[in-house]
Coordinates of C-alpha atoms in Angstrom, one line a residue:
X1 CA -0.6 19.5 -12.1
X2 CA -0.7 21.9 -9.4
X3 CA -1.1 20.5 -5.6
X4 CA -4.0 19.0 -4.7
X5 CA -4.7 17.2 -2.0
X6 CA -7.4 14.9 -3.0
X7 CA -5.7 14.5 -6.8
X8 CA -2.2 14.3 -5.1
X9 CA -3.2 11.5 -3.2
X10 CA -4.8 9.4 -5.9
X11 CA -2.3 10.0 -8.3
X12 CA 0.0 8.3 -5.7
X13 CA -2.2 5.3 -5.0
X14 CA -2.6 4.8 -9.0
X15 CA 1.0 4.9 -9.2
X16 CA 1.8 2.7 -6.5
X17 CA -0.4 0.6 -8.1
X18 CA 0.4 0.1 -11.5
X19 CA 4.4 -0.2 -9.8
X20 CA 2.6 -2.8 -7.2
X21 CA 1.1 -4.8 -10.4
X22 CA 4.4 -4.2 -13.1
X23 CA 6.6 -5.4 -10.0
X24 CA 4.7 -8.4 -9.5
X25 CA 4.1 -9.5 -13.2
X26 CA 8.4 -8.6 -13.3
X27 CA 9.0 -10.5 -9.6
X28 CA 6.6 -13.8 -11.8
X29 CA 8.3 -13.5 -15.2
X30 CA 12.0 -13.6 -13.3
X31 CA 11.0 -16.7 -11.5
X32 CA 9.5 -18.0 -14.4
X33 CA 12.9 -17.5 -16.6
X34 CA 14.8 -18.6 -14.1
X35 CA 13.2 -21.9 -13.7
X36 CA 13.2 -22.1 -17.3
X37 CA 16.3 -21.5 -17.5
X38 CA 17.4 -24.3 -14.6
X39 CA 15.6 -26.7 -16.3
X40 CA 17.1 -26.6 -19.4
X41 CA 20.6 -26.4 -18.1
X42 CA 19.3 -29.7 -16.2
X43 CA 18.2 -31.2 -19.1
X44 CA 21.2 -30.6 -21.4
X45 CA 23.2 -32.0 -18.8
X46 CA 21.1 -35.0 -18.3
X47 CA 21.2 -35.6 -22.0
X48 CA 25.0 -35.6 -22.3
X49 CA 25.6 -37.6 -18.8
X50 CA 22.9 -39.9 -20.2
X51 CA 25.0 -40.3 -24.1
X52 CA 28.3 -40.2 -22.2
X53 CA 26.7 -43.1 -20.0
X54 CA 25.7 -45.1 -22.7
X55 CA 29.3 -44.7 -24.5
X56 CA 31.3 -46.0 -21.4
X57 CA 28.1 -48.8 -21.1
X58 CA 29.2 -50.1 -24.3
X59 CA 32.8 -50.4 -24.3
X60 CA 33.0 -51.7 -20.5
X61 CA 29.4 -54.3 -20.8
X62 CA 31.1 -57.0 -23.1
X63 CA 34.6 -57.0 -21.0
X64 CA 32.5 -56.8 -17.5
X65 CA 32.8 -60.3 -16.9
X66 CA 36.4 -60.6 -18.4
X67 CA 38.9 -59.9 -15.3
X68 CA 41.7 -59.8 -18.1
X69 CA 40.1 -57.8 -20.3
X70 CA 38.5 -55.9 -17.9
X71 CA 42.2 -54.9 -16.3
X72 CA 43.5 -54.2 -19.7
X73 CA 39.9 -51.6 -20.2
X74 CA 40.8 -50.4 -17.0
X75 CA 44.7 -49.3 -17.9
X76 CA 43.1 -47.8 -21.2
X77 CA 40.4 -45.7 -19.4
X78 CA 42.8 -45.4 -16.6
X79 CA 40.4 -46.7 -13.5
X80 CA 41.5 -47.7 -10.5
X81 CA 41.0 -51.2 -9.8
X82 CA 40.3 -51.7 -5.9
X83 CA 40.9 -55.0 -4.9
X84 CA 39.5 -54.4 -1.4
X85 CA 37.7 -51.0 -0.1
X86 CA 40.7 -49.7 1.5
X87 CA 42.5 -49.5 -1.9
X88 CA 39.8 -47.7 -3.5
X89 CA 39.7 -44.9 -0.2
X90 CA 44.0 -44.7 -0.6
X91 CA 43.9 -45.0 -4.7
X92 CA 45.2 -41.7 -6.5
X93 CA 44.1 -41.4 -9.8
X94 CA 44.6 -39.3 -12.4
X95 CA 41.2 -38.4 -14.1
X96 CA 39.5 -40.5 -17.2
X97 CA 42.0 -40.2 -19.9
X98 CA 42.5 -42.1 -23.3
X99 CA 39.1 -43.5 -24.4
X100 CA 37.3 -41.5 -21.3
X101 CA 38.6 -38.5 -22.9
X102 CA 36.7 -39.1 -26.2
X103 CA 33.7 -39.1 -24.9
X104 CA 33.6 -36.7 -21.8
X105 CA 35.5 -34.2 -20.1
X106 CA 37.4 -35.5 -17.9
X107 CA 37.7 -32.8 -15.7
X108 CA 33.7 -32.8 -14.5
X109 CA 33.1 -36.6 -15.3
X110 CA 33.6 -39.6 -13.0
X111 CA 33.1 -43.4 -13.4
X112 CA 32.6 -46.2 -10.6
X113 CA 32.2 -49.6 -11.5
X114 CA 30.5 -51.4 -8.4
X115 CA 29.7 -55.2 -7.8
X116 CA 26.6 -56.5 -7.0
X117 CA 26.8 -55.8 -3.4
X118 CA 27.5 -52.0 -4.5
X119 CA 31.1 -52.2 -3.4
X120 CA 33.6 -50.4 -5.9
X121 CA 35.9 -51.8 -8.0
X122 CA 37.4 -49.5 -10.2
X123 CA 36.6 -45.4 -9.8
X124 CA 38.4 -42.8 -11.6
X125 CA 37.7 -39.3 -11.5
X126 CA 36.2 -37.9 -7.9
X127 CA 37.3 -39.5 -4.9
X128 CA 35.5 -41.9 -2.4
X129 CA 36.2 -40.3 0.6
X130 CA 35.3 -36.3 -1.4
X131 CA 32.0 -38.4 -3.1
X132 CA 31.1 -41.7 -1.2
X133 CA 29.2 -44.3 -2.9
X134 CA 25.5 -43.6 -3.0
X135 CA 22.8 -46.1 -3.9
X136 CA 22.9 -47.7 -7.1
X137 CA 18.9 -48.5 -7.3
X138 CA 18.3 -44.9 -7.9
X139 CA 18.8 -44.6 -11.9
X140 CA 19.2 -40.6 -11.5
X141 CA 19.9 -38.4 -8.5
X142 CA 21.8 -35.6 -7.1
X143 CA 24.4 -35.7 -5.1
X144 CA 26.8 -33.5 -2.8
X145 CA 30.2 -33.6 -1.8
X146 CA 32.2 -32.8 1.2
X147 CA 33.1 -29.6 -0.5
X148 CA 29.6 -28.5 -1.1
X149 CA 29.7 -29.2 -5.1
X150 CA 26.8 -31.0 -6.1
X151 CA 27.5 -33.9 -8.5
X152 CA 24.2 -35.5 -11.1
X153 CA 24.7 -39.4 -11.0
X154 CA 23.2 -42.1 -13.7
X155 CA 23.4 -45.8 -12.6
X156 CA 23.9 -48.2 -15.0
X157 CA 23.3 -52.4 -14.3
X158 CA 25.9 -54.2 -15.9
X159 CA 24.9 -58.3 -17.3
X160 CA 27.2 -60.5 -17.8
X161 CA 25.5 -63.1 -20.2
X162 CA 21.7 -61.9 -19.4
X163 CA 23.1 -61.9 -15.5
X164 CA 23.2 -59.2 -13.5
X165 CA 26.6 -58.9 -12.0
X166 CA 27.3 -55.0 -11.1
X167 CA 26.7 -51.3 -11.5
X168 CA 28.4 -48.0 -13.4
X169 CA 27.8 -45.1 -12.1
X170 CA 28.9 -42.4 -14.2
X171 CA 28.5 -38.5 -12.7
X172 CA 28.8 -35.5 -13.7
X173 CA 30.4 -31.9 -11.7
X174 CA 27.4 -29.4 -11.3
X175 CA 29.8 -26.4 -11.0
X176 CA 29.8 -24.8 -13.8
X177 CA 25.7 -24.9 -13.7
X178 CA 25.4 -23.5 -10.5
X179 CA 27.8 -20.8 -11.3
X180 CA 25.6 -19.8 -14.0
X181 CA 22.7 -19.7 -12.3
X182 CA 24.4 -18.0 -9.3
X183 CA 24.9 -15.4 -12.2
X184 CA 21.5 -15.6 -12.9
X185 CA 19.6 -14.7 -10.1
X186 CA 22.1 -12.4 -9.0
X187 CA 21.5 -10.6 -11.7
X188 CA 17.9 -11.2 -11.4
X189 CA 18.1 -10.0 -7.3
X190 CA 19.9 -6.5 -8.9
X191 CA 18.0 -5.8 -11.7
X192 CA 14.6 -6.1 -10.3
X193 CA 14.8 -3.4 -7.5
X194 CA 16.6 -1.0 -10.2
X195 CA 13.9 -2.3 -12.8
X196 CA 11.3 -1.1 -10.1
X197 CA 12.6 1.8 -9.2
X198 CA 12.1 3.2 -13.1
X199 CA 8.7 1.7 -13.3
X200 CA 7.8 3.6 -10.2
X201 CA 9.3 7.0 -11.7
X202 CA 7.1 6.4 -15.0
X203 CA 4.2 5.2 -13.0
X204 CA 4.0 8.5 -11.7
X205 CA 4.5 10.5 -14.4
X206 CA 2.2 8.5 -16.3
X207 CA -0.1 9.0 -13.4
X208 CA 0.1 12.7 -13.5
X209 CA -1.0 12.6 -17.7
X210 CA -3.3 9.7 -17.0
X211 CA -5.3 12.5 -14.6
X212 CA -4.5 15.5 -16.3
X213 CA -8.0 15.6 -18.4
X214 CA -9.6 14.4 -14.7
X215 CA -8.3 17.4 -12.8
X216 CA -9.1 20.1 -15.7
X217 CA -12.9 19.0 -15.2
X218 CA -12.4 19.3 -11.7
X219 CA -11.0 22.9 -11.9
X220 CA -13.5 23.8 -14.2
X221 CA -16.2 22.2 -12.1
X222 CA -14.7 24.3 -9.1
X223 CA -14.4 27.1 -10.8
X224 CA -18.1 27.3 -12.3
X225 CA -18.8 26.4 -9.1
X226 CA -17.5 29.5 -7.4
X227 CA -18.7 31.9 -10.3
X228 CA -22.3 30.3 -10.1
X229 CA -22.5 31.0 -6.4
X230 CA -20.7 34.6 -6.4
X231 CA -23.9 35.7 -9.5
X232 CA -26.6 34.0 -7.4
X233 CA -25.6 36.2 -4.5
X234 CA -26.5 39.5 -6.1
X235 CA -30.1 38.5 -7.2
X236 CA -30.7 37.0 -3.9
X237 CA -29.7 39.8 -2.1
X238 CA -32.1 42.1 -4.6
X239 CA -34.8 39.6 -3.8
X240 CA -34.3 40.0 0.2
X241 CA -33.9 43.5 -0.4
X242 CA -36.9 43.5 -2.3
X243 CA -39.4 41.7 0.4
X244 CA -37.6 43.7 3.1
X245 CA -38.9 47.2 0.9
X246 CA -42.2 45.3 0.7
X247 CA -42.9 44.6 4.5
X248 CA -41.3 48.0 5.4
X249 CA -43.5 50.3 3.3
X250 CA -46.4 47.8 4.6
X251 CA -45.6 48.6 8.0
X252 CA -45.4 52.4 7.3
X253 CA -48.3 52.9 5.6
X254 CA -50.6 51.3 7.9
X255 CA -52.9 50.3 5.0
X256 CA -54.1 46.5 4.0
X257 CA -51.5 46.8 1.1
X258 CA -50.2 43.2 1.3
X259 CA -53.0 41.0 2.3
X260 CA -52.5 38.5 4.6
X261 CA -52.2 35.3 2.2
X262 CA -49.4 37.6 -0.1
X263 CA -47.8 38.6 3.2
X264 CA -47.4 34.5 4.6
X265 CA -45.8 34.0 0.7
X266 CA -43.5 36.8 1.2
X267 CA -42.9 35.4 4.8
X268 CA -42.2 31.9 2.8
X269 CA -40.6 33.4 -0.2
X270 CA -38.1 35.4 2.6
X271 CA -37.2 32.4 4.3
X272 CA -36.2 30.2 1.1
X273 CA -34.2 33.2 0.4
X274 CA -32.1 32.7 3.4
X275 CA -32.2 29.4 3.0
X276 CA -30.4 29.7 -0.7
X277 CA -28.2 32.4 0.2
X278 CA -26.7 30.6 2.9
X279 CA -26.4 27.4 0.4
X280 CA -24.3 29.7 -1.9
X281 CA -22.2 31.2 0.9
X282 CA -21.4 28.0 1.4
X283 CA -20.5 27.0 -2.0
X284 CA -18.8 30.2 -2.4
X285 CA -16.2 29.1 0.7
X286 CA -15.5 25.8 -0.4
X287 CA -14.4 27.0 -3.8
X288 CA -12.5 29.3 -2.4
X289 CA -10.8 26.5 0.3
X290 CA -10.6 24.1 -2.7
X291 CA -8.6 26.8 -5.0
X292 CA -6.4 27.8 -2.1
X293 CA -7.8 31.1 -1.6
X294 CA -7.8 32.0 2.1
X295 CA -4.4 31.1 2.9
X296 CA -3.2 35.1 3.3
X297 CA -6.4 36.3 5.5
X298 CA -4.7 34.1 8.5
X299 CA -3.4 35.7 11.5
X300 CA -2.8 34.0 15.0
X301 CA -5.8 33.0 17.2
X302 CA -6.7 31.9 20.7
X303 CA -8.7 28.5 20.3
X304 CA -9.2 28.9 24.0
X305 CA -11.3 32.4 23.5
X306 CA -12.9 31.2 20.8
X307 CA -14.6 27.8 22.2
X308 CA -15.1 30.0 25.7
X309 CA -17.5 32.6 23.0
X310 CA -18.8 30.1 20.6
X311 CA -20.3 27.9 23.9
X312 CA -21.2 31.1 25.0
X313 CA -23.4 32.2 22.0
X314 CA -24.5 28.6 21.2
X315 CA -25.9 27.9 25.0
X316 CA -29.1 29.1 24.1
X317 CA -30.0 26.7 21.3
X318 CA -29.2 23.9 23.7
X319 CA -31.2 25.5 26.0
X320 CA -34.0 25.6 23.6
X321 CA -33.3 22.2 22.7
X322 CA -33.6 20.9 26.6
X323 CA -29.8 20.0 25.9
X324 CA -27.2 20.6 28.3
X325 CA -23.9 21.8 27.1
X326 CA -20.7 22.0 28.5
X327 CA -17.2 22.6 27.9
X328 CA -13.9 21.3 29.4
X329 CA -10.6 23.2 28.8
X330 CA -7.7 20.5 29.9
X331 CA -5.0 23.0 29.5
X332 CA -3.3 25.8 31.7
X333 CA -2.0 27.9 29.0
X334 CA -3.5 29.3 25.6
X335 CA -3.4 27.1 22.6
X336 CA -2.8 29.3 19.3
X337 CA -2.9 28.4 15.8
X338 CA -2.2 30.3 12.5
X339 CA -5.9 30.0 10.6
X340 CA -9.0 32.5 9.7
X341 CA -10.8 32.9 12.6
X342 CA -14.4 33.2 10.7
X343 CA -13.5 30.0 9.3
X344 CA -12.4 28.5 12.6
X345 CA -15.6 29.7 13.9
X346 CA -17.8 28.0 11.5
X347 CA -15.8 24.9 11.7
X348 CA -16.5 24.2 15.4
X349 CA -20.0 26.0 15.0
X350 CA -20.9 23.0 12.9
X351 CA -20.0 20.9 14.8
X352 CA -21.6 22.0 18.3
X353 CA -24.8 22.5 16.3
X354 CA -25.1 19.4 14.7
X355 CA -24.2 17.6 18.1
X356 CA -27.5 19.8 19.8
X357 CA -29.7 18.6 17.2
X358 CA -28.8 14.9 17.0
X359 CA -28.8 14.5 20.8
X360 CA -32.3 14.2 22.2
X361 CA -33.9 16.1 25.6
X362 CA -32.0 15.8 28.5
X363 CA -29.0 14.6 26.6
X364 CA -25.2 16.2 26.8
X365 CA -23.0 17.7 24.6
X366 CA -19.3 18.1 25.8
X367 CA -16.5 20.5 24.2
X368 CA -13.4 19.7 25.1
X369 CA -9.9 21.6 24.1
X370 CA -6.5 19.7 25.0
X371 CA -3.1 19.8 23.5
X372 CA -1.7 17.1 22.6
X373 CA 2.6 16.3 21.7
X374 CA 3.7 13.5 19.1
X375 CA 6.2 11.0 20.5
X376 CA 9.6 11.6 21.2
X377 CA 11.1 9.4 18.4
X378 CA 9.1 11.2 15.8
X379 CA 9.9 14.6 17.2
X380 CA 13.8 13.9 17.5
X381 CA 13.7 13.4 13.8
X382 CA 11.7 16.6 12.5
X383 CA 13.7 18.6 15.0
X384 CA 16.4 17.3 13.0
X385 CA 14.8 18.0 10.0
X386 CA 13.9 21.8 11.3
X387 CA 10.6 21.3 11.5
X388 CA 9.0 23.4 14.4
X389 CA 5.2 22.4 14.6
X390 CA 5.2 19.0 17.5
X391 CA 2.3 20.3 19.5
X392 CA -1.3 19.9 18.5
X393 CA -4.7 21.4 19.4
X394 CA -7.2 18.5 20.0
X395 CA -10.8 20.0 19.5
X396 CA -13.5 17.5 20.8
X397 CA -17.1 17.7 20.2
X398 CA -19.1 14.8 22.0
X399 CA -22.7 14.9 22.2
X400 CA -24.8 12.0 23.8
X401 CA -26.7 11.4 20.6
X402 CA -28.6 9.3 18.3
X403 CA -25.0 8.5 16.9
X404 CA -24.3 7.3 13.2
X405 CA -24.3 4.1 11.8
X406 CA -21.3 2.7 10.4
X407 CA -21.7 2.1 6.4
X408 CA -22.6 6.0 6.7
X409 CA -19.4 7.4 8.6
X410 CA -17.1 7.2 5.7
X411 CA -19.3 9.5 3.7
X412 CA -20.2 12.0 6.3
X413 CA -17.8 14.4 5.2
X414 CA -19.4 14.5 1.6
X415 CA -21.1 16.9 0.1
X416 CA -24.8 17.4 0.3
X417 CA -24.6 13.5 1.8
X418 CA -27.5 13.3 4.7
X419 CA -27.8 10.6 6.7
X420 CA -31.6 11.6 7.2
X421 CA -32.6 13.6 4.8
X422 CA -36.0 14.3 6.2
X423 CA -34.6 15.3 9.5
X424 CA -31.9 17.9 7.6
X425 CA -34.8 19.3 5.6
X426 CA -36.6 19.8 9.0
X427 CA -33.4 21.3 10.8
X428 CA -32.8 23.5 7.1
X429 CA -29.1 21.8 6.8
X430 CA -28.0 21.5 3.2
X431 CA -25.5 18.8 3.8
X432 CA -22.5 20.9 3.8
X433 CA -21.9 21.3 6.6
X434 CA -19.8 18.2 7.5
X435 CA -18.1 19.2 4.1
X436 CA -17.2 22.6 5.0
X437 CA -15.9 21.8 8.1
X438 CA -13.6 19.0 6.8
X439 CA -12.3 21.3 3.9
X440 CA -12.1 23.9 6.8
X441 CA -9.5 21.5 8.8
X442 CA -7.1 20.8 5.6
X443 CA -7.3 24.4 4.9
X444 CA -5.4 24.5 8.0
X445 CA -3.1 21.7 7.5
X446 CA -5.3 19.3 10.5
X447 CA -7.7 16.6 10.0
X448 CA -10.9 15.8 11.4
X449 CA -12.3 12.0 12.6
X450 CA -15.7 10.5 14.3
X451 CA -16.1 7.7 16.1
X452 CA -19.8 6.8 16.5
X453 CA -22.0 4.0 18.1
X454 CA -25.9 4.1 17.0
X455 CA -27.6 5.3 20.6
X456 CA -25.0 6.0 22.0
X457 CA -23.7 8.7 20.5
X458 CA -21.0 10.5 18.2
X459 CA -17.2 11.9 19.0
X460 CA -15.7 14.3 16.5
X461 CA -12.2 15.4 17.2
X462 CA -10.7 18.2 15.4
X463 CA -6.5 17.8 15.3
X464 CA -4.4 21.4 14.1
X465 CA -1.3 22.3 14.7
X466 CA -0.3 24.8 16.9
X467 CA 1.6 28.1 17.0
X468 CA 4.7 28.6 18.4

């Protein structure tokens, strides 16, 4: 697809966002795996803590109120026994072995065997002073050590003939499960931003054959547009050609050979003619800006001469119009821009023109030319770049007008759009001329914006960049 501005930039704004949508349906489904994931880790653990619980709630519930049986269970499993709270903080042990070992892994499993004040009385496995006792009402819960490792904890009552006479608490390391999901969303975290930066690489070449059919009607639409408007020129200019014959030999012979009804339809015929040759002139040049056309005919011209002549030549029409025009240059020194001067011409000739006609008798319509610099962090890095063109020509065209309301100034700039329609028939605009002179600042890489207030009036400023 070759370069165009106006496919160019919707081609990016589709594929930014069908990469915006992919990347938030990917960013949705990664939280929604991992989630799913961390829950069933979480539950696979609960389910084993809970069976490993209910093994060691067995063996230890019908010796629990046994003290000799209870010490012999305890040498088996290989518990601590604390006779006061101090033994329990100085106790060393040496994991669950034996019968612990058969139905838990030692190495991630603790036990505590608490009274009914919650003080412990045998713990094997982690430490009190690394895992201090938490509360035994809680049946499940999560706990953290001084080392950071976080530790899931069932509490078990104990009975001792129907009454209640202590706890087990039996936990479980949570290591292992937060190393895998430290895996997880690590890989997650990398493969998203890599995931996205494909998507965005397909989203615009997807883009690109998504439009393709799209921008071959719109060539062929330009370029029937063109040809249509460079065949109507001929017969128009035979018809004007034609009338001008008729009135001459009129006027030569000095005979009543056009009556005076055919001669006001000849008169009216003439005038539609202009009328439809300066409609296709105008077609003609935006085909040719749209295809790209004009961009050898440029050569280097003086904006400051050219606003000087076109107020010049334009002063009568605003004296017609009981409008007073003036212009302001804010710079000492010539502003020069590559461009096509005829182009240029009709550009700010649009402009000034519209700006007499919408501003009423007695109003004011002000063109001013100043150059204007981008800021110094911006310029550092396009000198750095090599890029020579900093310095702009601001073109301002302010008239004291009936201004334009705002659900219309988005769609000034469009093609035979009038905001009055019976006021541009009146004035003979065709609603290009907004159009052209838009297409007219692209062609010459600048841009063109209004600013408006109903009665008030409207500001169009002209940016292009300038010659060095």
């Amino acid at each position: 697809m070759e370069r165009n501005e106006l496919f160019y930039l919707t081609r990016l704004r589709l594929a930014a966002w069908y990469a915006l949508v992919m990347g938030c349906i990917l960013g949705v489904s990664g939280l929604g795996v991992y989630q799913i994931v961390a829950h069933a880790y979480h539950e696979t653990i609960d389910q084993g803590l809970e069976s490993v619980a209910k093994a060691l709630h067995k063996s230890i519930e019908p010796v629990w109120g046994k003290p000799k049986q209870l010490k012999q269970l305890a040498k088996q499993l290989s518990l601590d026994v604390c006779l006061t709270q101090a033994d329990c903080l100085l106790s060393q042990t040496t994991g669950i072995q034996q019968s612990l070992s058969n139905v838990a892994d030692p190495v991630n499993y603790y036990l505590r065997l608490l009274d009914q004040s919650q003080r412990p009385l045998t713990v094997a496995g982690v430490q009190l002073e690394q895992l201090p006792i938490a509360s035994a009402e809680i049946r499940r819960q999560t706990l953290i050590d001084t080392s950071g490792i976080r530790y899931r904890q069932i509490s078990l009552r104990l009975r001792t003939q129907s009454q209640f006479t202590g706890y087990m608490q039996v936990g479980r390391s949570l290591k292992d499960l937060d190393q895998h999901l430290a895996t997880l969303r690590l890989a997650l975290l990398l493969g998203w931003p890599v995931t996205m930066i494909i998507i965005a690489i397909c989203s615009w070449y997807l883009a690109s054959n998504a439009m393709q059919p799209v921008y071959r009607s719109y060539q062929q639409m330009e370029q029937f547009t063109g040809d249509a408007a460079h065949e109507f020129r001929t017969p128009l200019a035979a018809m004007h050609a034609t009338i001008d014959a008729a009135f001459k030999l009129h006027g030569q012979s000095g005979s009543d050979l056009l009556s005076e009804p055919i001669s006001k339809t000849l008169q009216v015929i003439k005038r539609q003619n202009a009328r439809l040759s300066k409609l296709v002139g105008d077609l003609l040049l935006l085909a040719r800006l749209d295809q790209h056309q004009l961009a050898g005919e440029y050569c280097l011209c003086c904006l400051n001469d050219l606003i000087s002549d076109l107020v010049e030549e334009l002063a009568f029409l605003a004296i017609e119009a009981q409008v007073k025009l003036v212009q302001q240059v804010q710079t000492p020194k010539k502003l020069c821009i590559l461009g096509n001067e005829e182009q240029l011409y009709r550009l700010f000739s649009n402009l000034i023109i519209n700006g007499i006609q919408a501003t009423p008798n007695g109003g004011q319509v002000t063109v001013t030319l100043q150059r204007g610099d981008v800021s110094r962090q911006v310029a550092s890095l396009r000198q750095r770049q090599g890029r020579t063109r900093l310095r702009y020509a601001f073109i301002i065209v302010q008239d004291t007008g009936i201004g334009i309301a705002p659900e219309h100034q988005s769609s000034i700039f469009g093609r035979f759009y009038r905001i009055d329609r019976d006021r541009s028939r009146a004035s003979g605009g065709s609603g290009l001329g907004l159009a052209l002179a838009c297409a007219i600042a692209r062609a010459h890489r600048g841009s063109i914006q209004v600013q408006s207030q109903l009665n008030k009036g409207s500001t169009f400023t002209v940016k292009l960049p300038l010659q060095h």
